[in-house]
XYZ file of C-alpha atoms in Angstrom:
787
model
C -21.906 -28.415 -11.746
C -24.620 -28.205 -14.120
C -25.837 -26.305 -17.351
C -27.944 -23.943 -15.086
C -26.122 -23.389 -12.616
C -22.980 -22.505 -14.764
C -25.547 -20.402 -17.042
C -26.377 -18.617 -12.973
C -22.658 -18.291 -12.400
C -21.926 -16.331 -15.736
C -25.066 -14.094 -15.095
C -24.148 -13.510 -11.666
C -20.730 -12.395 -12.547
C -21.737 -9.918 -15.829
C -24.625 -8.296 -13.305
C -21.577 -8.222 -10.648
C -19.043 -5.829 -13.139
C -22.863 -4.251 -14.089
C -23.763 -3.043 -10.599
C -20.331 -2.140 -9.399
C -20.360 0.663 -12.707
C -23.787 1.724 -11.668
C -22.942 2.309 -8.227
C -20.263 4.127 -9.113
C -22.068 6.671 -11.604
C -24.145 7.258 -8.894
C -21.901 7.660 -5.886
C -19.897 10.082 -8.018
C -23.118 11.720 -8.972
C -24.279 12.638 -5.499
C -20.509 13.492 -4.631
C -20.879 16.375 -7.250
C -24.574 17.316 -6.347
C -23.550 17.462 -2.530
C -20.051 19.874 -2.995
C -22.263 22.180 -5.095
C -25.631 21.967 -4.827
C -26.513 24.791 -7.234
C -24.432 24.136 -10.030
C -25.447 24.534 -13.872
C -25.243 20.940 -14.414
C -27.546 20.030 -11.383
C -30.592 18.591 -13.569
C -28.168 16.942 -16.050
C -26.425 14.954 -13.115
C -30.006 14.385 -11.716
C -31.452 12.625 -15.080
C -28.025 10.909 -15.467
C -28.030 9.406 -11.798
C -31.509 8.656 -12.424
C -30.955 6.663 -15.775
C -28.330 4.855 -13.798
C -30.642 3.650 -10.974
C -33.809 2.678 -13.815
C -30.655 0.407 -15.486
C -29.891 -1.008 -12.431
C -33.258 -2.062 -11.336
C -33.838 -3.397 -15.407
C -30.558 -5.777 -14.801
C -31.421 -6.689 -11.150
C -34.835 -8.023 -12.615
C -33.164 -9.864 -15.779
C -31.042 -11.849 -13.663
C -33.994 -12.475 -10.636
C -32.707 -10.642 -7.627
C -35.518 -9.710 -6.143
C -34.042 -7.580 -3.389
C -31.762 -5.685 -5.418
C -34.472 -4.956 -7.831
C -36.473 -3.367 -4.833
C -33.507 -1.025 -3.759
C -33.094 0.194 -7.314
C -36.800 0.747 -7.629
C -36.537 2.456 -4.106
C -33.274 4.243 -5.266
C -35.274 5.254 -8.503
C -38.479 6.858 -6.843
C -36.207 8.839 -4.886
C -33.908 10.534 -7.023
C -37.657 11.013 -9.158
C -39.108 13.357 -6.090
C -35.654 15.177 -6.124
C -35.613 15.583 -9.960
C -38.892 17.129 -9.394
C -38.819 19.254 -6.833
C -40.933 16.878 -4.688
C -38.058 16.406 -2.169
C -34.740 18.743 -0.907
C -31.134 16.663 -1.440
C -30.930 17.095 2.081
C -28.120 15.681 4.026
C -30.397 13.044 5.971
C -31.704 12.210 1.848
C -27.918 11.784 0.904
C -27.304 9.515 4.032
C -30.216 7.401 3.104
C -29.327 6.666 -0.705
C -26.037 6.376 0.187
C -26.704 3.216 2.555
C -29.286 2.299 -0.377
C -25.667 1.897 -2.190
C -24.147 0.328 0.372
C -27.210 -2.480 0.691
C -26.780 -3.458 -2.983
C -23.396 -3.927 -2.649
C -23.902 -6.374 0.846
C -26.600 -8.114 -0.886
C -24.480 -9.002 -3.791
C -21.563 -10.296 -1.691
C -24.309 -12.761 0.386
C -25.436 -13.682 -3.503
C -21.980 -15.001 -4.572
C -21.442 -16.386 -1.471
C -24.520 -18.694 -1.921
C -26.787 -16.696 0.450
C -30.110 -15.634 -1.363
C -31.941 -14.654 2.025
C -31.829 -11.056 2.572
C -29.766 -9.123 5.492
C -32.152 -8.300 8.345
C -30.439 -4.715 8.582
C -31.715 -4.736 4.403
C -34.583 -5.291 5.227
C -35.070 -2.974 7.944
C -33.671 -0.224 5.375
C -35.975 -1.409 2.713
C -39.020 -0.738 5.107
C -37.665 2.952 5.731
C -37.508 3.726 2.051
C -41.147 2.306 1.622
C -41.922 4.871 4.307
C -40.205 7.289 2.497
C -41.751 6.945 -0.643
C -45.293 6.926 0.881
C -44.620 10.373 2.383
C -43.479 11.234 -0.922
C -46.608 10.050 -2.493
C -48.346 11.700 0.110
C -46.819 15.491 -1.443
C -47.187 18.574 0.058
C -47.426 18.305 4.242
C -50.189 20.660 6.081
C -47.428 23.450 6.736
C -46.510 23.676 3.342
C -42.870 22.631 3.512
C -41.310 19.685 0.954
C -42.119 15.929 1.956
C -39.828 15.061 4.628
C -38.102 11.748 5.039
C -38.700 9.389 7.937
C -35.380 9.751 10.069
C -33.228 7.123 11.696
C -34.465 6.063 15.013
C -30.644 5.015 16.134
C -27.352 6.390 15.633
C -25.976 9.072 13.401
C -26.669 7.897 9.294
C -22.843 6.314 8.443
C -22.700 4.435 11.504
C -26.314 2.437 10.081
C -26.372 -1.128 10.196
C -26.084 -1.671 6.925
C -23.271 0.290 6.748
C -21.670 -1.556 9.446
C -22.419 -4.520 8.032
C -21.087 -3.892 4.351
C -17.805 -2.709 6.301
C -17.604 -6.528 8.122
C -18.398 -8.072 5.081
C -15.472 -10.166 3.230
C -14.023 -7.582 1.057
C -15.011 -8.220 -2.600
C -11.927 -8.330 -5.362
C -11.557 -5.060 -7.472
C -13.238 -5.324 -10.916
C -10.616 -7.280 -12.760
C -11.517 -6.035 -16.458
C -13.440 -3.410 -17.712
C -13.423 -2.265 -21.544
C -12.158 0.625 -21.261
C -10.793 3.221 -18.984
C -13.616 5.571 -17.906
C -13.243 9.524 -18.445
C -10.712 10.776 -15.919
C -11.293 13.654 -13.955
C -9.124 16.104 -12.121
C -11.155 16.718 -8.942
C -14.271 14.725 -7.809
C -16.252 17.374 -8.314
C -16.179 17.468 -11.956
C -19.899 15.740 -12.990
C -19.374 12.266 -14.478
C -19.913 13.044 -18.702
C -22.825 12.694 -19.997
C -23.549 9.712 -22.238
C -22.688 10.083 -26.264
C -24.749 9.537 -28.815
C -24.208 5.992 -30.751
C -22.084 6.757 -33.586
C -23.327 6.172 -37.012
C -22.168 2.606 -38.449
C -21.448 -0.405 -37.611
C -19.252 -0.828 -34.410
C -16.562 -3.310 -33.800
C -15.832 -3.936 -30.512
C -11.942 -3.815 -30.081
C -11.218 -4.950 -26.301
C -11.188 -7.965 -24.514
C -11.091 -8.542 -20.883
C -8.144 -10.800 -19.933
C -7.656 -12.351 -16.238
C -5.096 -10.416 -14.035
C -3.806 -14.319 -13.437
C -3.456 -14.394 -17.184
C -1.261 -11.027 -16.931
C 1.068 -12.425 -14.216
C 1.760 -15.758 -16.444
C 3.080 -13.949 -18.682
C 5.061 -11.688 -16.523
C 6.516 -14.548 -15.121
C 7.331 -16.302 -18.508
C 9.044 -12.739 -19.706
C 11.129 -12.827 -16.602
C 12.532 -16.410 -18.366
C 12.998 -13.851 -21.331
C 15.375 -11.332 -19.979
C 16.872 -13.864 -18.225
C 17.716 -15.270 -21.997
C 18.590 -11.480 -22.846
C 20.993 -11.369 -19.629
C 22.437 -14.784 -20.823
C 22.977 -13.679 -24.404
C 24.607 -10.384 -23.693
C 27.020 -12.790 -21.826
C 27.915 -15.068 -24.705
C 28.530 -11.566 -26.464
C 30.773 -10.538 -24.086
C 32.506 -13.417 -23.965
C 32.932 -13.915 -28.016
C 34.584 -10.236 -27.819
C 37.149 -11.863 -25.281
C 37.733 -14.412 -27.909
C 37.726 -11.539 -30.217
C 40.609 -9.776 -28.136
C 42.752 -13.133 -27.851
C 42.861 -13.347 -31.719
C 43.808 -10.452 -32.298
C 46.380 -10.463 -29.584
C 47.716 -13.505 -30.978
C 47.982 -12.349 -34.340
C 49.749 -9.197 -32.618
C 52.233 -11.464 -31.302
C 52.620 -13.278 -34.433
C 53.043 -9.827 -36.723
C 55.785 -9.297 -34.370
C 57.547 -12.777 -35.127
C 56.773 -12.601 -38.848
C 60.498 -10.880 -39.813
C 61.967 -13.920 -38.456
C 59.820 -16.046 -40.384
C 60.303 -14.554 -43.667
C 64.372 -14.490 -43.247
C 64.086 -18.045 -42.636
C 62.143 -18.697 -46.234
C 64.266 -16.374 -47.742
C 67.357 -17.867 -46.714
C 65.922 -21.332 -47.547
C 65.061 -24.233 -45.302
C 66.172 -27.375 -47.271
C 69.271 -27.891 -46.184
C 68.364 -27.493 -42.300
C 66.793 -30.692 -42.268
C 63.376 -32.659 -42.436
C 62.684 -31.196 -38.617
C 62.996 -27.247 -39.700
C 61.574 -27.967 -42.899
C 58.006 -29.214 -41.655
C 58.015 -26.403 -38.893
C 58.287 -23.793 -41.539
C 55.526 -25.424 -43.029
C 53.168 -25.218 -40.350
C 54.188 -22.237 -39.472
C 52.879 -20.808 -43.296
C 50.035 -22.745 -42.564
C 49.500 -21.242 -38.816
C 49.839 -17.841 -40.651
C 47.068 -18.459 -43.029
C 45.109 -19.832 -40.314
C 45.459 -17.317 -38.024
C 44.393 -14.706 -40.443
C 41.281 -16.873 -41.109
C 40.471 -16.847 -37.139
C 41.035 -13.246 -36.825
C 38.724 -12.492 -39.745
C 35.932 -15.286 -38.491
C 36.090 -14.213 -34.966
C 35.740 -10.247 -35.797
C 32.736 -11.194 -38.325
C 31.127 -13.474 -35.657
C 31.072 -10.602 -33.121
C 30.118 -7.976 -35.638
C 26.809 -10.215 -36.069
C 26.165 -11.313 -32.499
C 26.211 -7.858 -31.551
C 24.148 -7.359 -33.915
C 21.191 -10.302 -32.987
C 21.787 -9.164 -29.439
C 21.163 -5.674 -30.027
C 17.928 -6.641 -31.985
C 16.935 -9.337 -29.386
C 17.141 -6.452 -26.465
C 15.417 -4.115 -28.373
C 12.287 -6.818 -28.856
C 12.710 -7.795 -25.679
C 12.383 -4.121 -23.867
C 9.674 -3.279 -26.511
C 7.967 -6.564 -25.250
C 8.787 -5.428 -22.070
C 6.977 -1.630 -22.615
C 3.861 -3.385 -24.029
C 3.607 -6.006 -20.792
C 4.471 -2.442 -18.433
C 1.139 -0.875 -20.434
C -1.249 -3.789 -20.136
C -0.330 -4.013 -16.312
C -0.662 0.009 -16.061
C -4.009 1.548 -14.732
C -4.853 5.133 -13.846
C -5.435 6.309 -10.419
C -8.382 6.859 -10.791
C -9.152 2.781 -10.453
C -8.502 3.509 -6.680
C -9.702 6.572 -5.959
C -13.311 6.644 -7.219
C -14.188 5.611 -3.525
C -12.119 8.138 -1.482
C -14.422 10.956 -1.713
C -17.521 9.126 -0.191
C -15.162 7.711 2.225
C -13.790 11.132 3.104
C -17.464 12.201 3.232
C -18.904 9.401 5.742
C -15.904 10.103 8.085
C -16.334 14.173 8.197
C -19.471 13.977 8.550
C -19.581 11.183 11.568
C -17.468 13.832 13.268
C -19.260 16.687 12.391
C -16.626 18.443 9.883
C -16.919 20.052 6.479
C -14.558 18.770 3.917
C -13.822 19.626 0.365
C -11.447 16.796 -1.328
C -9.761 17.292 -4.791
C -7.831 14.713 -6.422
C -5.691 16.051 -8.983
C -3.418 13.665 -11.809
C -6.201 10.713 -11.557
C -4.756 10.162 -15.153
C -1.520 9.343 -13.919
C -0.554 5.508 -14.476
C 1.264 3.067 -12.189
C 1.722 -1.107 -12.612
C -1.607 -2.813 -11.108
C 0.440 -4.045 -8.231
C 1.834 -0.670 -7.100
C -1.880 0.418 -7.269
C -2.862 -2.377 -5.143
C -0.339 -1.741 -2.549
C -0.793 1.877 -2.370
C -4.527 2.080 -1.884
C -4.858 1.340 1.905
C -1.797 4.035 2.718
C -4.085 6.368 0.590
C -6.679 5.621 2.582
C -4.793 5.922 5.970
C -3.526 9.180 4.991
C -7.239 10.599 4.088
C -8.791 9.124 7.111
C -5.701 10.602 9.256
C -6.164 14.128 7.270
C -9.821 14.044 8.446
C -9.313 13.258 12.199
C -6.008 14.614 12.959
C -5.135 17.202 10.251
C -7.971 18.933 10.183
C -9.610 21.151 12.924
C -13.250 21.336 13.800
C -15.185 24.253 12.112
C -15.381 26.079 15.670
C -11.669 26.047 15.788
C -11.057 26.388 12.132
C -13.188 29.797 12.481
C -10.951 30.729 15.707
C -8.161 30.598 13.366
C -9.467 32.848 10.868
C -9.624 30.159 8.436
C -13.441 28.753 6.514
C -15.435 26.443 8.104
C -15.042 23.660 5.533
C -11.424 22.108 5.355
C -9.552 21.050 2.218
C -7.341 17.892 1.351
C -5.736 17.617 -1.858
C -4.582 14.095 -3.650
C -2.347 14.418 -6.154
C -0.279 12.503 -8.439
C 2.527 13.091 -11.349
C 5.526 11.012 -12.830
C 8.531 11.776 -12.794
C 10.969 9.803 -14.806
C 10.670 6.207 -14.071
C 8.922 7.220 -10.587
C 5.492 8.486 -9.494
C 4.791 11.323 -6.928
C 1.725 10.986 -5.021
C 1.344 13.907 -2.244
C -1.389 13.956 0.790
C -1.773 17.721 1.708
C -4.272 19.031 4.174
C -4.665 22.976 5.684
C -5.289 21.541 9.193
C -3.512 22.421 12.414
C -0.541 20.169 11.379
C 1.649 17.779 13.350
C 1.399 18.404 17.466
C 5.027 17.350 17.996
C 4.829 17.943 21.715
C 1.998 15.258 21.718
C 3.853 12.996 19.136
C 7.236 13.193 21.793
C 4.639 12.159 24.915
C 3.205 9.443 23.062
C 6.727 8.053 22.007
C 7.742 8.010 25.834
C 4.562 6.675 26.755
C 4.966 3.738 24.288
C 8.404 2.862 25.067
C 9.771 4.042 21.864
C 12.052 7.135 23.456
C 13.395 7.729 27.006
C 12.774 11.216 28.360
C 16.339 12.755 27.420
C 16.194 11.104 24.211
C 12.961 13.017 23.035
C 14.185 16.522 23.944
C 17.271 16.056 21.724
C 15.742 15.212 18.371
C 15.332 17.534 15.789
C 11.643 18.508 14.892
C 12.044 16.947 11.238
C 13.058 13.370 13.328
C 9.803 13.445 15.759
C 7.437 14.260 12.985
C 9.390 11.147 11.410
C 8.402 9.158 14.504
C 4.583 8.961 13.076
C 5.197 6.355 11.344
C 6.199 4.049 14.060
C 4.055 1.075 14.924
C 1.976 1.686 17.812
C 2.059 5.606 18.239
C -0.932 7.756 18.196
C -1.597 10.864 19.446
C -5.285 10.351 19.832
C -6.718 10.677 23.368
C -8.641 7.361 22.825
C -8.549 4.474 20.567
C -11.816 4.534 18.577
C -12.841 2.589 15.122
C -11.542 5.073 12.791
C -8.092 6.143 14.760
C -5.989 5.744 18.012
C -4.503 2.523 17.081
C -1.135 3.878 15.712
C -1.338 1.237 12.910
C -2.650 2.892 9.984
C 0.523 5.107 9.863
C 2.687 2.052 10.453
C 0.877 0.634 7.029
C 1.698 3.317 4.901
C 5.611 2.963 6.087
C 5.309 -0.185 5.125
C 3.620 -0.679 2.345
C 5.955 2.114 0.728
C 8.848 -0.225 2.132
C 7.861 -2.736 0.234
C 7.734 -1.028 -2.985
C 10.987 0.438 -2.303
C 9.775 4.150 -2.370
C 10.112 6.791 -0.061
C 8.371 8.790 2.009
C 8.419 12.702 3.462
C 6.254 14.476 5.956
C 6.506 18.365 5.682
C 3.929 20.323 7.855
C 3.594 23.957 9.269
C 2.264 24.876 12.554
C -1.446 25.477 11.914
C -1.272 25.469 8.101
C -1.419 22.042 7.239
C 0.815 18.515 6.630
C 1.584 16.814 3.541
C 2.675 13.432 3.099
C 4.777 12.662 -0.385
C 5.321 9.320 -1.710
C 8.021 8.717 -4.112
C 7.362 5.196 -5.685
C 8.623 3.189 -8.889
C 6.432 3.421 -12.073
C 6.144 -0.405 -11.927
C 7.758 -3.321 -10.722
C 7.658 -5.553 -13.615
C 11.444 -5.722 -13.693
C 14.645 -4.051 -11.728
C 18.146 -2.881 -12.124
C 20.530 -3.899 -9.697
C 23.557 -2.141 -8.268
C 26.330 -5.200 -8.466
C 28.698 -4.697 -4.929
C 30.934 -6.926 -3.685
C 31.123 -7.890 0.691
C 32.715 -10.419 2.247
C 34.365 -11.371 -0.621
C 31.151 -12.289 -2.561
C 29.013 -10.490 -4.970
C 25.148 -8.965 -3.771
C 22.858 -6.720 -5.883
C 21.205 -3.882 -4.701
C 17.806 -2.962 -6.192
C 18.180 0.879 -7.812
C 15.053 1.501 -6.855
C 16.829 2.105 -3.358
C 19.746 3.706 -4.244
C 20.201 7.265 -3.730
C 23.920 7.686 -3.976
C 27.350 6.478 -3.815
C 29.949 8.172 -2.503
C 33.709 7.724 -1.435
C 34.592 9.557 1.442
C 37.421 9.763 3.738
C 37.943 7.546 7.074
C 37.506 10.736 9.198
C 34.074 11.709 7.704
C 32.575 9.088 9.771
C 31.308 10.595 13.635
C 30.196 9.436 16.400
C 26.786 10.414 16.952
C 25.463 8.594 19.784
C 27.151 5.462 20.057
C 26.361 5.156 16.172
C 28.703 5.593 13.421
C 27.074 8.274 10.970
C 28.078 10.421 8.309
C 26.414 13.899 7.243
C 24.191 13.939 4.087
C 22.340 16.647 2.831
C 23.199 18.537 5.534
C 21.647 15.857 7.735
C 23.527 12.651 9.771
C 22.926 9.508 8.784
C 23.575 5.972 9.959
C 26.344 4.105 8.412
C 27.425 0.458 8.703
C 29.661 -2.111 6.810
C 27.049 -4.379 4.744
C 29.408 -7.223 5.452
C 29.328 -7.053 9.233
C 25.200 -6.512 9.057
C 25.020 -9.826 6.963
C 27.800 -11.349 9.376
C 30.156 -12.367 6.685
C 34.320 -12.249 7.112
C 35.729 -8.642 6.169
C 37.120 -8.141 2.773
C 40.308 -5.817 2.779
C 39.347 -3.025 3.612
C 41.388 0.259 2.554
C 42.054 2.366 5.535
C 42.930 5.318 3.047
C 39.141 5.282 1.142
C 35.389 4.239 1.782
C 32.624 3.093 -0.708
C 29.582 3.910 0.592
C 26.225 3.300 -1.359
C 23.345 5.644 0.485
C 20.062 3.561 0.121
C 16.297 4.875 0.876
C 13.296 3.059 1.869
C 10.353 4.809 3.013
C 11.419 8.055 5.555
C 14.683 5.818 6.336
C 18.445 6.287 5.359
C 21.675 4.125 5.805
C 24.436 4.320 4.103
C 25.576 0.758 3.353
C 29.651 0.963 3.355
C 30.924 -1.583 0.696
C 34.066 -3.465 -0.493
C 33.981 -2.700 -3.967
C 31.160 -1.547 -6.754
C 30.991 -4.112 -9.654
C 28.867 -3.044 -12.149
C 24.813 -2.736 -12.525
C 22.688 -4.940 -14.583
C 18.899 -5.928 -14.735
C 17.690 -8.565 -12.436
C 15.254 -11.180 -12.205
C 14.289 -11.900 -8.483
C 13.423 -15.219 -7.528
C 12.206 -16.109 -4.450
C 14.751 -18.533 -1.751
C 11.979 -20.948 -0.368
C 9.970 -20.623 2.581
C 13.398 -22.185 4.502
C 15.200 -18.586 4.187
C 11.879 -16.557 4.279
C 12.841 -15.121 7.345
C 16.912 -14.936 7.181
C 16.998 -10.809 7.408
C 18.520 -8.473 4.427
C 17.719 -10.828 1.701
C 15.158 -10.678 -0.854
C 15.567 -13.659 -3.325
C 18.637 -14.383 -5.689
C 19.299 -13.665 -9.307
C 21.675 -14.717 -12.164
C 24.391 -13.169 -13.430
C 24.871 -13.550 -17.348
C 27.884 -15.732 -15.935
C 25.192 -18.309 -14.382
C 26.608 -17.413 -11.082
C 23.546 -17.079 -8.447
C 24.234 -14.049 -6.566
C 21.634 -12.665 -3.513
C 19.398 -9.798 -3.981
C 19.489 -7.915 -0.565
C 16.466 -6.138 1.045
C 17.190 -2.663 1.744
C 13.925 -2.276 4.652
C 15.517 -5.446 6.430
C 19.193 -3.817 6.262
C 18.140 -0.634 7.694
C 16.248 -2.388 10.651
C 19.219 -4.498 11.176
C 21.842 -1.158 11.233
C 19.346 0.187 14.075
C 19.743 -3.291 16.300
C 22.801 -3.269 18.417
C 23.179 -6.629 16.562
C 23.308 -7.495 13.168
C 21.720 -10.209 13.540
C 18.031 -10.160 13.352
C 16.024 -11.396 16.357
C 12.855 -13.156 15.151
C 10.487 -13.507 17.818
C 8.479 -16.402 17.665
C 4.825 -17.179 17.973
C 5.844 -19.423 20.813
C 7.780 -17.260 22.426
C 4.874 -14.333 21.964
C 2.290 -16.417 23.513
C 4.744 -16.996 26.767
C 5.200 -13.504 27.160
C 1.156 -12.826 26.482
C 0.944 -15.667 29.103
C 1.717 -13.425 31.733
C -0.947 -10.910 31.223
C -4.220 -10.463 33.342
C -7.290 -8.786 31.800
C -10.434 -8.243 34.081
C -13.178 -8.496 31.821
C -16.474 -6.522 33.653
C -19.884 -7.105 31.730
C -23.093 -7.895 33.281
C -24.092 -9.956 30.282
C -23.352 -13.788 31.211
C -22.994 -14.026 27.135
C -20.543 -11.344 26.801
C -18.164 -12.136 29.574
C -18.031 -15.724 28.147
C -17.403 -14.938 24.621
C -14.859 -12.164 25.873
C -13.409 -14.718 28.444
C -12.904 -17.454 26.080
C -11.618 -15.448 23.341
C -8.607 -14.144 25.827
C -8.224 -17.622 27.307
C -7.504 -18.877 23.565
C -4.637 -16.668 23.044
C -2.840 -17.383 26.217
C -4.441 -14.407 28.702
C -5.389 -14.931 32.125
C -9.159 -13.636 32.485
C -11.032 -12.540 35.855
C -14.035 -11.584 35.932
C -16.876 -8.801 37.324
C -20.497 -7.934 37.178
C -20.587 -4.851 37.319
C -18.230 -2.116 38.198
C -18.821 -2.237 42.004
C -17.721 -5.980 42.213
C -14.762 -5.040 39.646
C -13.453 -1.935 42.321
C -14.063 -4.871 44.787
C -11.469 -7.407 42.460
C -8.555 -4.707 41.960
C -8.682 -4.246 45.959
C -8.369 -7.699 47.205
C -7.062 -9.742 43.900
C -4.213 -8.105 42.392
C -4.290 -5.575 39.622
C -4.809 -6.513 36.313
C -2.399 -5.692 32.979
C -5.757 -4.163 31.394
C -9.689 -4.013 32.311
C -12.490 -4.640 29.330
C -15.697 -3.132 30.243
C -19.185 -2.557 29.370
C -20.835 0.911 30.224
C -24.902 0.120 30.678
C -24.024 -1.625 34.117
C -26.285 -1.957 37.524
C -25.021 -0.061 40.767
C -22.086 0.959 38.849
C -21.608 2.107 34.506
C -18.494 1.500 33.057
C -18.408 5.249 32.700
C -18.393 5.623 36.319
C -15.951 2.805 36.859
C -13.322 4.250 34.382
C -13.773 7.654 36.430
C -13.156 6.089 40.017
C -10.060 4.170 38.208
C -8.109 7.077 36.174
C -8.739 9.275 39.495
C -7.320 6.926 41.479
C -3.182 6.870 42.012
C -3.142 3.255 42.162
C -5.063 2.077 39.177
C -4.399 5.079 37.490
C -2.056 3.332 34.745
C -4.249 0.488 34.179
C -5.957 0.468 30.235
C -9.198 0.478 30.391
C -11.257 -0.617 26.806
C -15.194 0.240 26.810
C -17.237 -2.200 24.646
C -20.450 -1.418 24.187
C -23.665 -0.938 22.091
C -23.342 2.932 22.616
C -22.422 4.639 19.675
C -23.366 8.280 19.260
C -20.542 11.117 18.984
C -21.518 12.304 22.644
C -20.853 8.388 24.409
C -17.500 8.646 22.759
C -16.951 12.156 23.728
C -17.982 10.935 27.547
C -15.497 7.913 27.262
C -12.640 10.541 26.355
C -13.555 12.452 29.225
C -13.642 9.795 31.903
C -10.070 8.823 30.566
C -10.761 5.371 28.728
C -8.003 4.399 26.420
C -10.303 2.504 24.076
C -14.060 2.618 22.543
C -15.111 -0.092 20.777
C -18.892 -0.592 19.541
C -20.194 -4.153 19.615
C -22.147 -3.492 16.684
C -18.601 -3.917 15.120
C -17.062 -6.063 17.167
C -15.059 -8.768 15.974
C -11.892 -10.508 17.770
C -9.150 -9.538 16.002
C -10.042 -5.993 16.753
C -10.675 -6.049 20.495
C -6.950 -8.425 20.091
C -5.020 -5.927 18.376
C -5.984 -3.094 20.896
C -5.269 -4.771 23.913
C -1.955 -5.629 22.614
C -1.368 -1.737 21.744
C -2.339 -1.141 25.234
C -0.311 -3.933 27.297
């Protein structure tokens, strides 16, 4: 790489950070203005976001990014029109402003990838912005109204091509470094703080930017230091044993000292040389024993002080490293307001999002893993939780729904809740979906309590949505929430009140920098259980274990929970089992609990988990290995895996290989219906590449003929706009014919309006995929869920 190319890359990196900060501030300002148009700080906010747009334009000009400069200039013009009262800050204008911000990010991604050609969607947006500028320059319209913006000719603004391209583009890594944390806000409505005047006098920049990879390397080295601390504590215990041995030896000598003294007093010269030599050695031995006892006591005291000092230093260092890795929750929540606003606009709902506790700090890795779950919970709250305005009015609620995201720290745990004031959970719909997906049998569903039914929403593939769309219905969102919380060794609870709302509560560890383990024995081996997953330890009588639906269970906190012998889950030979008393460790991950019966509790210590390597990566129930201070290697257990193992008929996990899954898929037949030969060929190639058998039809009428003469497929993928018989009518006929009604139908179309999606639901389609956002992973995931 030449010098000029290096300089260019440095400029791009610097501009990437700067433009991200500008866009974030503009977005937060617009969201605040949209929620409170009459705010007393309206003019100050407009001034601030106008300055941000101006700075964005200037920075883009400085690095020669002309497309971003043009977008920034258009932003500046529109915001100036609003500031001077020439334009209303209408929903249409806000959509256009948000799309312009999305376009800046899209262009930035292309430039980072080495492509400086502006995407067609961005060029089309620039044309719309130019038209808006022309209208603005013309001033007042003949009817006296304020200047109007050119409207998009196609779909709703949130489905604009620019927005879609941004959503499909490769995700940019989050900004890893910022000079200092920004002002933390209690709700997303709080306006961004006004710029402060520069302090008088020379300033020294006391911050540096450190790459995350360096912090990770530092943490890896620290784990080795933690291992050294554990070994030092073990050496101290060994010296203590030596001290006790010397003390015991000295005690035994003192018990025999009277015999020695009598021997000395009586004289030993006449007893012969042998006795004289022994008594002389006994005298010497007494002095050496006294010296040994003194030195061992002194050594123990000194080593104890050194070990204590080492522990204090390491603990302080550990806390400092943890603090360096800690980031406020607001680091990931800044985009949530925009996301909720867009989803609500698409569904014609009014939503108010409040974020509290944004200053609560968590480990960077914890933040990364909870971002997706929080996004899923928020989107789910808008889509499933909150009712449309008409329905809310009938229930006596205000038109605008409310969603609350809050975080707080309790000890070494973080409590995050997502709450809405919507309709609550539809338990009957959840039961029906669980039965339809084969998760439960009819009789089992009726026996479940409301709490157990509510927890079914975390099952993979389960959804109460009538149709699969780009927002919901796939049954994977809540599964992602559960899986990520499991990986963090956290717990997940759901509470609801019919017609009043739903609350999801995540309890997570503050940091994953290190962990303590509970040492237990099972099958004559010692294992470590992460203490973050241990709720309680119990001693129970064998008669407290009862059989519930063929599973052993005990009552804990008023609820039955399954119990299992740890040795059985790991397929180890049982140790001596005390028939009079059982030791049970209650473990919890996400929304699930299990009572592990162990042979003995050994103790507790800090553990540094090491990977087992690829050869053992798929062994169920194991998370890694760690070293005890004695040098013994023990296995660290994976609690989420143990809970899954306990739920299966056999303790050994059944791993389905890719080859076995492909053999299963090869038995599935899919009928593709589309009048475009290009689309038919594309979809046929995608499906056959993963092992499906594919049949083709050019329109709905031909598809009905295939169904009548060529056997029933497992699933149908159909276009909508087709000659003779379109996709809507085809779906309607299939769902109204008892011979075909159970065949899932996926509509793949360019029609993206809410009315078209509603029509898809009306005719009974099982999924609705928009071609503009089509990708083969999306299609294959949907098919896998339906067949």
